Coordinates of C-alpha atoms in Angstrom, one line a residue:
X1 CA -19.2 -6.7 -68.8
X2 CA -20.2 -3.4 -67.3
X3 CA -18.7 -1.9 -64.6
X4 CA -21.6 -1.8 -62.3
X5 CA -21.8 -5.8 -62.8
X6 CA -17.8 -6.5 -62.0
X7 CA -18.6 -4.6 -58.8
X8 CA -21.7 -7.0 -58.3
X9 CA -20.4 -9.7 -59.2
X10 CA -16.7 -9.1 -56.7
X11 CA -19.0 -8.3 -53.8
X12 CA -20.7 -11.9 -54.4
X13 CA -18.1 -14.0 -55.1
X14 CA -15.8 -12.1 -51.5
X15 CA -19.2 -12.4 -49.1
X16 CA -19.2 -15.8 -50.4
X17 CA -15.6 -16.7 -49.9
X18 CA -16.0 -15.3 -46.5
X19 CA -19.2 -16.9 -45.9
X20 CA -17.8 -20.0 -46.7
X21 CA -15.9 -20.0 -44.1
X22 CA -17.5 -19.0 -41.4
X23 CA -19.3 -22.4 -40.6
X24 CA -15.9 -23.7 -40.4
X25 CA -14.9 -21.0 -37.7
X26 CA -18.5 -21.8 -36.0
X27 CA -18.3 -25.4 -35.5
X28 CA -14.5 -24.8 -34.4
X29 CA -15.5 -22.3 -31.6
X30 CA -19.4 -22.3 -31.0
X31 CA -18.8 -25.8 -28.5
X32 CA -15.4 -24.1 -26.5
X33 CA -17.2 -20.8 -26.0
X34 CA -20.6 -21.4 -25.8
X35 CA -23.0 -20.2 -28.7
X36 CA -24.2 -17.0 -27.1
X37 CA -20.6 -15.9 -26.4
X38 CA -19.6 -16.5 -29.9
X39 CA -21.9 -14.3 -30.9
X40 CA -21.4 -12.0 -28.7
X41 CA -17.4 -11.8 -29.6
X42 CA -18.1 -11.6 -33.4
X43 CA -20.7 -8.9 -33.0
X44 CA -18.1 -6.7 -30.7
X45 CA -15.1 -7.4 -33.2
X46 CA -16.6 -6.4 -36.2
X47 CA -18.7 -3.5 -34.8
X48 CA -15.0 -2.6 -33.2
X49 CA -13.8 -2.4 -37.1
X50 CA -16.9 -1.0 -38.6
X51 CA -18.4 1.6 -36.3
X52 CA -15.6 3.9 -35.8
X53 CA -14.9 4.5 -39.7
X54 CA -18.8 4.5 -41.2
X55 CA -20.9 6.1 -38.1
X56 CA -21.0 9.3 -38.2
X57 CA -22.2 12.4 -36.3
X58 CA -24.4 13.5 -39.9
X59 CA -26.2 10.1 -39.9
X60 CA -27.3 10.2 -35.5
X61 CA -29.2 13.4 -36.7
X62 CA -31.6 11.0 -37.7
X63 CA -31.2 8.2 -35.0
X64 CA -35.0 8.8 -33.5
X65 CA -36.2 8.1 -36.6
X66 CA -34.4 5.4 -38.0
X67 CA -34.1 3.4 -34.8
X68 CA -36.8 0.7 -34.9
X69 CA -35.4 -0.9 -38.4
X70 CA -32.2 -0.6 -37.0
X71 CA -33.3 -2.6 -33.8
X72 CA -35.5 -4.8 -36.1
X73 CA -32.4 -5.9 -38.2
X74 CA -30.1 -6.1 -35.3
X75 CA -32.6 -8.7 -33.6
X76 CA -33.5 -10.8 -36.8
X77 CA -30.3 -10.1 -39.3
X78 CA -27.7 -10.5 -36.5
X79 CA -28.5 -11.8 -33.2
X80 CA -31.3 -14.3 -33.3
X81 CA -29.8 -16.1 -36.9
X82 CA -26.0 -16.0 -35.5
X83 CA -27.4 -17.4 -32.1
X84 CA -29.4 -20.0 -33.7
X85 CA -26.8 -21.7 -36.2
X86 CA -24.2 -21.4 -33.5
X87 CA -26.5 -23.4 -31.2
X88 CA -26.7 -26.0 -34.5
X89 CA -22.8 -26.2 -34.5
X90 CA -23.4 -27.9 -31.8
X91 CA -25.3 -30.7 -33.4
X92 CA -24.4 -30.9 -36.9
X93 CA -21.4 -30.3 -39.3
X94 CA -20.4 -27.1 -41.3
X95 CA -21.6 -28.8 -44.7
X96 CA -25.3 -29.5 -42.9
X97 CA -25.2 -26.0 -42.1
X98 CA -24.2 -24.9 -45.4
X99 CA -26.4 -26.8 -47.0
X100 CA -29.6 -25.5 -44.6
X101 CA -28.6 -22.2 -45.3
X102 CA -29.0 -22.5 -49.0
X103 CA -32.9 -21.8 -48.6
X104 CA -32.3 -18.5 -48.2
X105 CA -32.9 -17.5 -51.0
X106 CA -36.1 -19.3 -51.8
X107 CA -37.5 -17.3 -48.7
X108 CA -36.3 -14.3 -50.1
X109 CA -38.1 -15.2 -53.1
X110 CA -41.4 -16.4 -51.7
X111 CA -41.1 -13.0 -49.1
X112 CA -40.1 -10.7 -51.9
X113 CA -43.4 -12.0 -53.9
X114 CA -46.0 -11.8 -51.8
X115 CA -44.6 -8.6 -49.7
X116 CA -42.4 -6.2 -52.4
X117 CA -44.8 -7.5 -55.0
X118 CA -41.6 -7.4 -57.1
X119 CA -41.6 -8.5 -60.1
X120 CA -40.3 -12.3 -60.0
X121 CA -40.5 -15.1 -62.6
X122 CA -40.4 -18.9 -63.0
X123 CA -36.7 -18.8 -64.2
X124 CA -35.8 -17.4 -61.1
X125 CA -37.2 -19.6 -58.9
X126 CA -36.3 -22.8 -61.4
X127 CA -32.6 -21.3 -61.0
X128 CA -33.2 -21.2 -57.1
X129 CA -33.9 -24.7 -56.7
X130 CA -31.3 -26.2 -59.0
X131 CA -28.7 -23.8 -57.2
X132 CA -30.3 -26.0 -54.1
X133 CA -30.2 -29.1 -55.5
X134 CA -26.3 -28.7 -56.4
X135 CA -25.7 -27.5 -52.9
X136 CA -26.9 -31.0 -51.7
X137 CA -25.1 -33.1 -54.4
X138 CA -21.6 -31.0 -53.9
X139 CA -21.4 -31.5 -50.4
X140 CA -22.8 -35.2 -50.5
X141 CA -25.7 -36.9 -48.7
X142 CA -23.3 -39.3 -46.9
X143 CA -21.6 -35.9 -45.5
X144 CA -24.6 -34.1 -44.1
X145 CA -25.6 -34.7 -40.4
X146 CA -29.3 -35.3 -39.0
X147 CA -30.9 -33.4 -35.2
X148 CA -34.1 -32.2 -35.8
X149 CA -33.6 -28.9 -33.3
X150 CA -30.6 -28.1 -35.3
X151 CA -32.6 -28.1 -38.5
X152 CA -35.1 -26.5 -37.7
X153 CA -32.6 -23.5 -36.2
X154 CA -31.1 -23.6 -39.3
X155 CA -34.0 -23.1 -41.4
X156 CA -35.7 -20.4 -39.1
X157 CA -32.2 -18.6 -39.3
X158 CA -32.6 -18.8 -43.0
X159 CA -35.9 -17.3 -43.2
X160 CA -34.9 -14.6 -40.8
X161 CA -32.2 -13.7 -43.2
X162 CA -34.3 -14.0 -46.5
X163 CA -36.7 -11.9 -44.7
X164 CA -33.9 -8.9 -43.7
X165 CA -32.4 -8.8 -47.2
X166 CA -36.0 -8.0 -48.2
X167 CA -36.8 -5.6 -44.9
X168 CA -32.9 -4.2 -45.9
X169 CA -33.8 -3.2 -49.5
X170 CA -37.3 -1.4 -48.1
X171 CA -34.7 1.3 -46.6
X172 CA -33.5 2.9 -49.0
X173 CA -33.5 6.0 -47.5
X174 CA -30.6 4.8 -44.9
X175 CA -27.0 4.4 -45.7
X176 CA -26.1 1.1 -46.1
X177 CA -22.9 1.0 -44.3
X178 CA -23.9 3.0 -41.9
X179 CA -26.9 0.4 -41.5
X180 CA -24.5 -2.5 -41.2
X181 CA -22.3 -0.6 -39.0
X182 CA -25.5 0.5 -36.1
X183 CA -27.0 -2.6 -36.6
X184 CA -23.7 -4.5 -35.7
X185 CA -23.7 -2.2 -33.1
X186 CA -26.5 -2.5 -31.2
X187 CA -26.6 -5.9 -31.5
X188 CA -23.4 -6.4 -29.8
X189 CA -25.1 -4.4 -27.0
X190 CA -28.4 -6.5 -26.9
X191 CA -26.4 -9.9 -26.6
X192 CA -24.2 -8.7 -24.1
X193 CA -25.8 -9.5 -20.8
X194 CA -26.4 -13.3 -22.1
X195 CA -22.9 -14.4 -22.4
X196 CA -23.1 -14.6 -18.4
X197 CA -25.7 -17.5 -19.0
X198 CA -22.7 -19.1 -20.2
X199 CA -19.3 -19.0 -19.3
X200 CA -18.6 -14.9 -19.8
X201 CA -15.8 -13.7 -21.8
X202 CA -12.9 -16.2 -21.3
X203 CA -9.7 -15.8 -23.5
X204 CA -7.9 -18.6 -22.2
X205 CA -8.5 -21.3 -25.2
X206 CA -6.6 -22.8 -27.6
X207 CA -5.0 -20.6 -30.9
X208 CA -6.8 -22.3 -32.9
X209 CA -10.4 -21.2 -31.4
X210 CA -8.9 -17.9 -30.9
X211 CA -8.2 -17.4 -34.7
X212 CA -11.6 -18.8 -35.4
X213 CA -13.5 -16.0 -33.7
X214 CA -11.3 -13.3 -34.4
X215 CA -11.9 -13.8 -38.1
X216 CA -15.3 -15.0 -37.9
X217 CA -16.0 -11.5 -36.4
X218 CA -13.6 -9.2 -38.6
X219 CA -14.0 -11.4 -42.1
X220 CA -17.6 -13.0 -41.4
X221 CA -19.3 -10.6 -39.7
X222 CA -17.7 -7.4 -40.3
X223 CA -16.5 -7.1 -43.8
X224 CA -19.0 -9.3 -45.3
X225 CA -22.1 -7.9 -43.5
X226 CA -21.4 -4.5 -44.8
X227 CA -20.8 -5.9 -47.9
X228 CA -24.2 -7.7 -48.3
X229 CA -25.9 -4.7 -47.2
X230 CA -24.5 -2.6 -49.7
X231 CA -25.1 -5.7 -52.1
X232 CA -29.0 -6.0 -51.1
X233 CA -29.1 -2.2 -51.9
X234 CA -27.6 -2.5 -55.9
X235 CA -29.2 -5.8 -57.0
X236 CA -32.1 -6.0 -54.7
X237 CA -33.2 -9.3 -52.2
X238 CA -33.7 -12.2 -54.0
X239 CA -30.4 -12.4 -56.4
X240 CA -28.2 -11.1 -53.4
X241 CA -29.7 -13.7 -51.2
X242 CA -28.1 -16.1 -54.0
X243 CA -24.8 -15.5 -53.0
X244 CA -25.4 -18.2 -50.0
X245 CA -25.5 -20.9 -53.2
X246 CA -21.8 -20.5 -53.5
X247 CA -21.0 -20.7 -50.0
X248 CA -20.5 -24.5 -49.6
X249 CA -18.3 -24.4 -52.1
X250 CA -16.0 -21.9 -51.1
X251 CA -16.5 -23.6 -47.6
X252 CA -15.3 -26.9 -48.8

């Protein structure tokens, strides 16, 4: 196996292991904090880890020009999709959400199609939808809840994601951890004032919702973000978006 492929293949299977866990920490903490203070608190952790080390004074230079896909991706790769399947942890379990999430990358397919024009094929999307399929069997029908607002959050969080790995790869000329880092970043500063809709920042909860957020933020958020980004950039949308098929089962 080439190098370039072990490096590939390691970034999917760690986003996934982390991925797979962070439905876990959502459903833990999403209902004791609220939803938009969860998101909140794993936005500010992991732009607390990432932002000091990968932004830097030579990539600002460029801020003007660079800003509206950074304040694109921070709205629909960060804020609205992390809002919307904590709102669905409060409805459904970790495997429905799991399992919702798999179509992301059949969006990033369809997306990459019929925007990229990239050049796609009918084994792809044949692979896509038995990756699906398994999803659905491993977790098991008798395990996977039913609310029609959470499923349909889930799903338009999906799309939203298939549709940044695409908007992601069309920037090439940006640094990609510099582009997780800002987006991280300005997120955390665009979901801010919202957390006083709900209960503001309260640290008095149980450990176990503590540990939950703190490594939905640095593993979930922070490390795996980056990750993906620099992911999207090597292989391209559609097979990074694959990496969600693996999710429920590192989840479970």
């Amino acid at each position: 196996m080439e190098k370039s492929a072990v490096i590939d293949w390691s970034l999917i299977i760690a986003i996934g292991i982390a991925w797979g866990s962070s439905f876990m920490f959502i459903k833990i903490s999403a209902p004791a904090v609220g939803p938009m203070t969860l998101v909140f608190y794993r936005l500010f952790i992991a732009s607390l880890i990432l932002a000091p080390i990968f932004i830097r004074k030579k990539y600002l230079q460029n801020i003007k020009e660079d800003l509206v896909p950074i304040l694109f991706l921070s709205f629909i790769n960060a804020a609205i999709p992390f809002y919307l399947f904590s709102n669905a942890a409060l409805e459904v379990n970790a495997g429905t959400m799991s399992v919702l999430n798999g179509t992301t990358p059949l969006f990033a397919f369809i997306i990459a199609t019929l925007w990229l024009k990239l050049s796609s094929n009918w084994i792809q999307l044949t692979g896509i939808f038995i990756g699906m399929v398994g999803l659905f069997i491993f977790v098991g029908y008798e395990s996977i809840e039913f609310s029609l607002l959470a499923i349909i959050f889930c799903l338009i969080a999906s799309f939203l994601y298939g549709f940044s790995s695409n908007f992601i790869f069309k920037t090439k000329e940006i640094e990609p951890t510099y582009l997780a880092s800002i987006t991280l970043l300005i997120a955390t500063l665009i979901t801010f004032p919202f957390i006083f809709l709900e209960n503001g920042i309260d640290l008095n909860q149980p450990n176990e919702v503590l540990l939950s957020v703190g490594l939905l933020g640095f593993l979930c958020t922070g490390m795996a973000y980056m990750g993906y980004v620099i992911l999207i950039k090597r292989v391209g949308p559609i097979k990074a978006s694959t990496v969600v098929l693996i999710v429920p089962v590192t989840g479970m």
